Amino acid sequence: MASISELGEFGLIKRLSKDIKINNSSTIKGIGDDAAVTDYKNKQTVITTDLLLEGIHFDLSFSPLKHLGYKAVTVNISDVYAMNAIPKQITVSIAFSNRFPLEAIEELYEGINLACKKYNIDLVGGDTSSSVSGLTISVTAIGEVDKEKVVYRNGAKPNDLICVSGDLGGAYAGLKLLQREKEVFKANPEVQPELTGYDYILERQLKPEARKDIIEFLEKIDVKPTSMIDVSDGLSSELLHIAEESNCGIRIYDQKIPIAEDTNKFAEEVLIVPTIFAMNGGEDYELLFTISQSDYEKVDVSPDITVIGHITEQSKGNFIIASDGTEIEIEAQGWNHTK
Ligand code: ADP
Ligand code: MG
């Protein structure tokens, strides 16, 4: 296989983009000119960017590059779905040191292309640079939404129901498991990592999906959430964003927070209350949204959506209610069950 220095920047871009097919009619011009061109006709456009740095956002000692490419795309388009919009194009910019051979960059793009295929998005451009050390990936997604369908963080009203998709805390449990096994391996490279039986939380951490299906479901049942956000930094922090932007209070119930069996199992093993994984963990990329009570029956048919509480007046504050009825104030960081 040729080396990157033999290929040069243009050769590399050509090679990485050779199999790309344009799937969306809104993509007029993709890779290959000075800029991409899109045409959204009468729709509104949403734009979002993420920057991922090696050592800060990912650890290549346990993240396979293909998974990392996939994740870089899914976490980015999760923000588009959180606006009730449909992602259509992405750009991907990368910088990498000479520690990365062509195979590594191709693996990364295999994951990126896989996510594009699965979510029907066009990779329409990017930038490529060398770096002094490590890998940096920046993804920008562009999506479309009907003007009257866009959902912000600021529309929640008292008595609205607070809903969350899927389950929470799994990605953080997966990260803790990987970090634990890395320490064990560093201390004694003879010992094989003990990862069996934890497929679910590992997948939640390494290969998260964006909740396209939930946005499609809400469209199908004709429910427009009053507010919405994706769960990237843990439930506490996302709830507080909604409270602050919507000028309202939050009341959720500990027992209602959906947590997967594997997450509970791992939490028990490391003696941490699973609710803490859900509240303070992160990277679950589920959707947190509020609906008016009149939409409850329509939403209730989905086994993938759980009502965890309701919106109150701002003066009532933000609380999580424990199973014994104790009211605990929700804090952005360091939500502490024992307080
Ligand atoms: P310029 O010098 O005008 O910035 P480039 O040579 O960087 O152009 O890019 C040429 C084309 O390849 C552009 O369409 C650009 O968007 C695309 N491109 C460059 N780097 C990447 C990348 N890492 N992934 C996808 N497309 C890329
Ligand atoms: Mg460029």
GROMACS .gro file of C-alpha atoms in nm, residues 37-255:
model
  219
   37VAL     CA    1  -2.313   2.362  -0.277
   38THR     CA    2  -2.653   2.273  -0.129
   39ASP     CA    3  -3.008   2.375  -0.214
   40TYR     CA    4  -3.274   2.356   0.057
   41LYS     CA    5  -3.547   2.536  -0.136
   42ASN     CA    6  -3.804   2.653   0.120
   43LYS     CA    7  -3.670   2.463   0.423
   44GLN     CA    8  -3.467   2.601   0.712
   45THR     CA    9  -3.108   2.489   0.757
   46VAL     CA   10  -2.950   2.371   1.083
   47ILE     CA   11  -2.573   2.365   1.123
   48THR     CA   12  -2.367   2.210   1.402
   49THR     CA   13  -1.997   2.135   1.460
   50ASP     CA   14  -1.801   1.911   1.694
   51LEU     CA   15  -1.429   1.906   1.757
   52LEU     CA   16  -1.273   1.581   1.881
   53LEU     CA   17  -0.919   1.574   2.017
   54GLU     CA   18  -0.714   1.266   2.091
   55GLY     CA   19  -0.647   1.244   2.463
   56ILE     CA   20  -0.942   1.472   2.546
   57HIS     CA   21  -1.240   1.318   2.368
   58PHE     CA   22  -1.110   0.977   2.273
   59ASP     CA   23  -0.841   0.732   2.370
   60LEU     CA   24  -0.702   0.532   2.079
   61SER     CA   25  -0.570   0.263   2.311
   62PHE     CA   26  -0.925   0.131   2.335
   63SER     CA   27  -1.122   0.306   2.056
   64PRO     CA   28  -1.083   0.128   1.720
   65LEU     CA   29  -1.047   0.390   1.443
   66LYS     CA   30  -1.343   0.258   1.247
   67HIS     CA   31  -1.566   0.297   1.552
   68LEU     CA   32  -1.421   0.641   1.614
   69GLY     CA   33  -1.508   0.755   1.261
   70TYR     CA   34  -1.859   0.620   1.303
   71LYS     CA   35  -1.898   0.788   1.641
   72ALA     CA   36  -1.761   1.121   1.517
   73VAL     CA   37  -2.051   1.129   1.269
   74THR     CA   38  -2.330   0.995   1.493
   75VAL     CA   39  -2.257   1.230   1.786
   76ASN     CA   40  -2.259   1.523   1.547
   77ILE     CA   41  -2.586   1.440   1.370
   78SER     CA   42  -2.745   1.369   1.708
   79ASP     CA   43  -2.743   1.749   1.752
   80VAL     CA   44  -2.928   1.789   1.422
   81TYR     CA   45  -3.198   1.541   1.528
   82ALA     CA   46  -3.225   1.727   1.860
   83MET     CA   47  -3.353   2.027   1.659
   84ASN     CA   48  -3.619   1.794   1.508
   85ALA     CA   49  -3.429   1.827   1.178
   86ILE     CA   50  -3.292   1.571   0.930
   87PRO     CA   51  -2.915   1.571   0.867
   88LYS     CA   52  -2.826   1.576   0.497
   89GLN     CA   53  -2.459   1.670   0.458
   90ILE     CA   54  -2.144   1.657   0.667
   91THR     CA   55  -1.794   1.790   0.626
   92VAL     CA   56  -1.505   1.616   0.800
   93SER     CA   57  -1.173   1.783   0.879
   94ILE     CA   58  -0.882   1.586   1.012
   95ALA     CA   59  -0.530   1.658   1.131
   96PHE     CA   60  -0.293   1.375   1.215
   97SER     CA   61   0.073   1.322   1.294
   98ASN     CA   62   0.308   1.093   1.101
   99ARG     CA   63   0.237   0.824   1.360
  100PHE     CA   64  -0.075   0.742   1.153
  101PRO     CA   65  -0.024   0.526   0.844
  102LEU     CA   66  -0.260   0.534   0.545
  103GLU     CA   67  -0.435   0.220   0.674
  104ALA     CA   68  -0.531   0.405   0.993
  105ILE     CA   69  -0.684   0.700   0.808
  106GLU     CA   70  -0.865   0.464   0.573
  107GLU     CA   71  -1.009   0.278   0.870
  108LEU     CA   72  -1.132   0.604   1.017
  109TYR     CA   73  -1.305   0.685   0.687
  110GLU     CA   74  -1.456   0.338   0.669
  111GLY     CA   75  -1.642   0.423   0.988
  112ILE     CA   76  -1.734   0.770   0.861
  113ASN     CA   77  -1.867   0.626   0.534
  114LEU     CA   78  -2.060   0.356   0.715
  115ALA     CA   79  -2.239   0.615   0.928
  116CYS     CA   80  -2.311   0.827   0.619
  117LYS     CA   81  -2.469   0.527   0.450
  118LYS     CA   82  -2.673   0.423   0.752
  119TYR     CA   83  -2.808   0.775   0.812
  120ASN     CA   84  -2.831   0.868   0.444
  121ILE     CA   85  -2.597   1.168   0.464
  122ASP     CA   86  -2.355   1.298   0.200
  123LEU     CA   87  -1.992   1.364   0.289
  124VAL     CA   88  -1.946   1.685   0.090
  125GLY     CA   89  -1.610   1.821   0.198
  126GLY     CA   90  -1.356   1.885   0.467
  127ASP     CA   91  -0.995   1.972   0.519
  128THR     CA   92  -0.680   1.768   0.573
  129SER     CA   93  -0.370   1.873   0.760
  130SER     CA   94  -0.072   1.728   0.939
  131SER     CA   95  -0.040   1.782   1.313
  132VAL     CA   96   0.255   1.792   1.551
  133SER     CA   97   0.105   1.517   1.761
  134GLY     CA   98  -0.210   1.311   1.775
  135LEU     CA   99  -0.534   1.300   1.583
  136THR     CA  100  -0.797   1.574   1.563
  137ILE     CA  101  -1.133   1.530   1.393
  138SER     CA  102  -1.388   1.801   1.332
  139VAL     CA  103  -1.728   1.719   1.187
  140THR     CA  104  -1.987   1.973   1.073
  141ALA     CA  105  -2.338   1.858   0.990
  142ILE     CA  106  -2.601   2.042   0.790
  143GLY     CA  107  -2.965   1.945   0.809
  144GLU     CA  108  -3.308   2.058   0.701
  145VAL     CA  109  -3.633   2.123   0.880
  146ASP     CA  110  -3.970   2.279   0.799
  147LYS     CA  111  -3.983   2.622   0.957
  148GLU     CA  112  -4.278   2.531   1.178
  149LYS     CA  113  -4.123   2.203   1.297
  150VAL     CA  114  -3.792   2.318   1.444
  151VAL     CA  115  -3.770   2.248   1.820
  152TYR     CA  116  -3.555   2.454   2.055
  153ARG     CA  117  -3.453   2.409   2.418
  154ASN     CA  118  -3.673   2.697   2.523
  155GLY     CA  119  -4.031   2.584   2.468
  156ALA     CA  120  -4.108   2.374   2.777
  157LYS     CA  121  -4.417   2.483   2.975
  158PRO     CA  122  -4.538   2.392   3.327
  159ASN     CA  123  -4.719   2.053   3.331
  160ASP     CA  124  -4.544   1.934   3.013
  161LEU     CA  125  -4.419   1.577   3.044
  162ILE     CA  126  -4.044   1.511   3.039
  163CYS     CA  127  -3.955   1.219   2.810
  164VAL     CA  128  -3.631   1.042   2.729
  165SER     CA  129  -3.555   0.788   2.457
  166GLY     CA  130  -3.372   0.457   2.507
  167ASP     CA  131  -3.175   0.416   2.828
  168LEU     CA  132  -2.915   0.624   3.008
  169GLY     CA  133  -2.580   0.577   3.178
  170GLY     CA  134  -2.463   0.292   2.955
  171ALA     CA  135  -2.198   0.487   2.763
  172TYR     CA  136  -2.040   0.613   3.084
  173ALA     CA  137  -2.042   0.262   3.232
  174GLY     CA  138  -1.870   0.142   2.914
  175LEU     CA  139  -1.605   0.412   2.948
  176LYS     CA  140  -1.539   0.322   3.312
  177LEU     CA  141  -1.506  -0.044   3.216
  178LEU     CA  142  -1.258   0.032   2.936
  179GLN     CA  143  -1.054   0.262   3.159
  180ARG     CA  144  -1.045   0.000   3.435
  181GLU     CA  145  -0.925  -0.271   3.199
  182LYS     CA  146  -0.664  -0.035   3.053
  183GLU     CA  147  -0.518   0.020   3.401
  184VAL     CA  148  -0.513  -0.354   3.464
  185PHE     CA  149  -0.334  -0.407   3.132
  186LYS     CA  150  -0.080  -0.130   3.203
  187ALA     CA  151   0.001  -0.287   3.539
  188ASN     CA  152   0.035  -0.634   3.389
  189PRO     CA  153   0.033  -0.675   3.009
  190GLU     CA  154   0.004  -1.053   3.052
  191VAL     CA  155  -0.351  -1.019   3.182
  192GLN     CA  156  -0.615  -1.012   2.908
  193PRO     CA  157  -0.886  -0.748   2.946
  194GLU     CA  158  -1.206  -0.881   3.102
  195LEU     CA  159  -1.465  -0.741   2.864
  196THR     CA  160  -1.690  -1.038   2.803
  197GLY     CA  161  -2.052  -1.011   2.910
  198TYR     CA  162  -2.048  -0.632   2.875
  199ASP     CA  163  -2.121  -0.600   2.503
  200TYR     CA  164  -2.405  -0.359   2.552
  201ILE     CA  165  -2.224  -0.090   2.753
  202LEU     CA  166  -1.913  -0.124   2.534
  203GLU     CA  167  -2.121  -0.063   2.226
  204ARG     CA  168  -2.291   0.232   2.392
  205GLN     CA  169  -1.949   0.387   2.450
  206LEU     CA  170  -1.766   0.291   2.132
  207LYS     CA  171  -2.037   0.290   1.867
  208PRO     CA  172  -2.332   0.505   1.971
  209GLU     CA  173  -2.626   0.560   1.736
  210ALA     CA  174  -2.819   0.883   1.682
  211ARG     CA  175  -3.196   0.863   1.741
  212LYS     CA  176  -3.318   0.912   1.386
  213ASP     CA  177  -3.592   0.660   1.462
  214ILE     CA  178  -3.736   0.874   1.742
  215ILE     CA  179  -3.756   1.183   1.519
  216GLU     CA  180  -3.929   0.972   1.253
  217PHE     CA  181  -4.168   0.829   1.512
  218LEU     CA  182  -4.263   1.175   1.645
  219GLU     CA  183  -4.327   1.287   1.288
  220LYS     CA  184  -4.542   0.979   1.223
  221ILE     CA  185  -4.761   1.029   1.531
  222ASP     CA  186  -4.773   1.402   1.458
  223VAL     CA  187  -4.624   1.514   1.789
  224LYS     CA  188  -4.399   1.818   1.803
  225PRO     CA  189  -4.204   1.830   2.131
  226THR     CA  190  -4.225   2.162   2.315
  227SER     CA  191  -3.849   2.147   2.379
  228MET     CA  192  -3.569   1.904   2.298
  229ILE     CA  193  -3.197   1.842   2.357
  230ASP     CA  194  -2.971   1.542   2.307
  231VAL     CA  195  -2.813   1.376   2.609
  232SER     CA  196  -2.441   1.426   2.555
  233ASP     CA  197  -2.328   1.550   2.898
  234GLY     CA  198  -2.550   1.352   3.133
  235LEU     CA  199  -2.918   1.391   3.220
  236SER     CA  200  -2.861   1.650   3.499
  237SER     CA  201  -2.688   1.896   3.278
  238GLU     CA  202  -2.938   1.857   2.991
  239LEU     CA  203  -3.237   1.900   3.223
  240LEU     CA  204  -3.084   2.219   3.360
  241HIS     CA  205  -3.033   2.352   3.006
  242ILE     CA  206  -3.405   2.302   2.937
  243ALA     CA  207  -3.497   2.459   3.273
  244GLU     CA  208  -3.278   2.760   3.212
  245GLU     CA  209  -3.373   2.817   2.849
  246SER     CA  210  -3.745   2.758   2.910
  247ASN     CA  211  -3.756   2.949   3.243
  248CYS     CA  212  -3.920   2.655   3.415
  249GLY     CA  213  -3.863   2.402   3.692
  250ILE     CA  214  -3.795   2.028   3.667
  251ARG     CA  215  -3.939   1.738   3.864
  252ILE     CA  216  -3.822   1.388   3.771
  253TYR     CA  217  -3.844   1.054   3.949
  254ASP     CA  218  -3.536   0.844   4.016
  255GLN     CA  219  -3.727   0.517   3.969
   0.00000   0.00000   0.00000
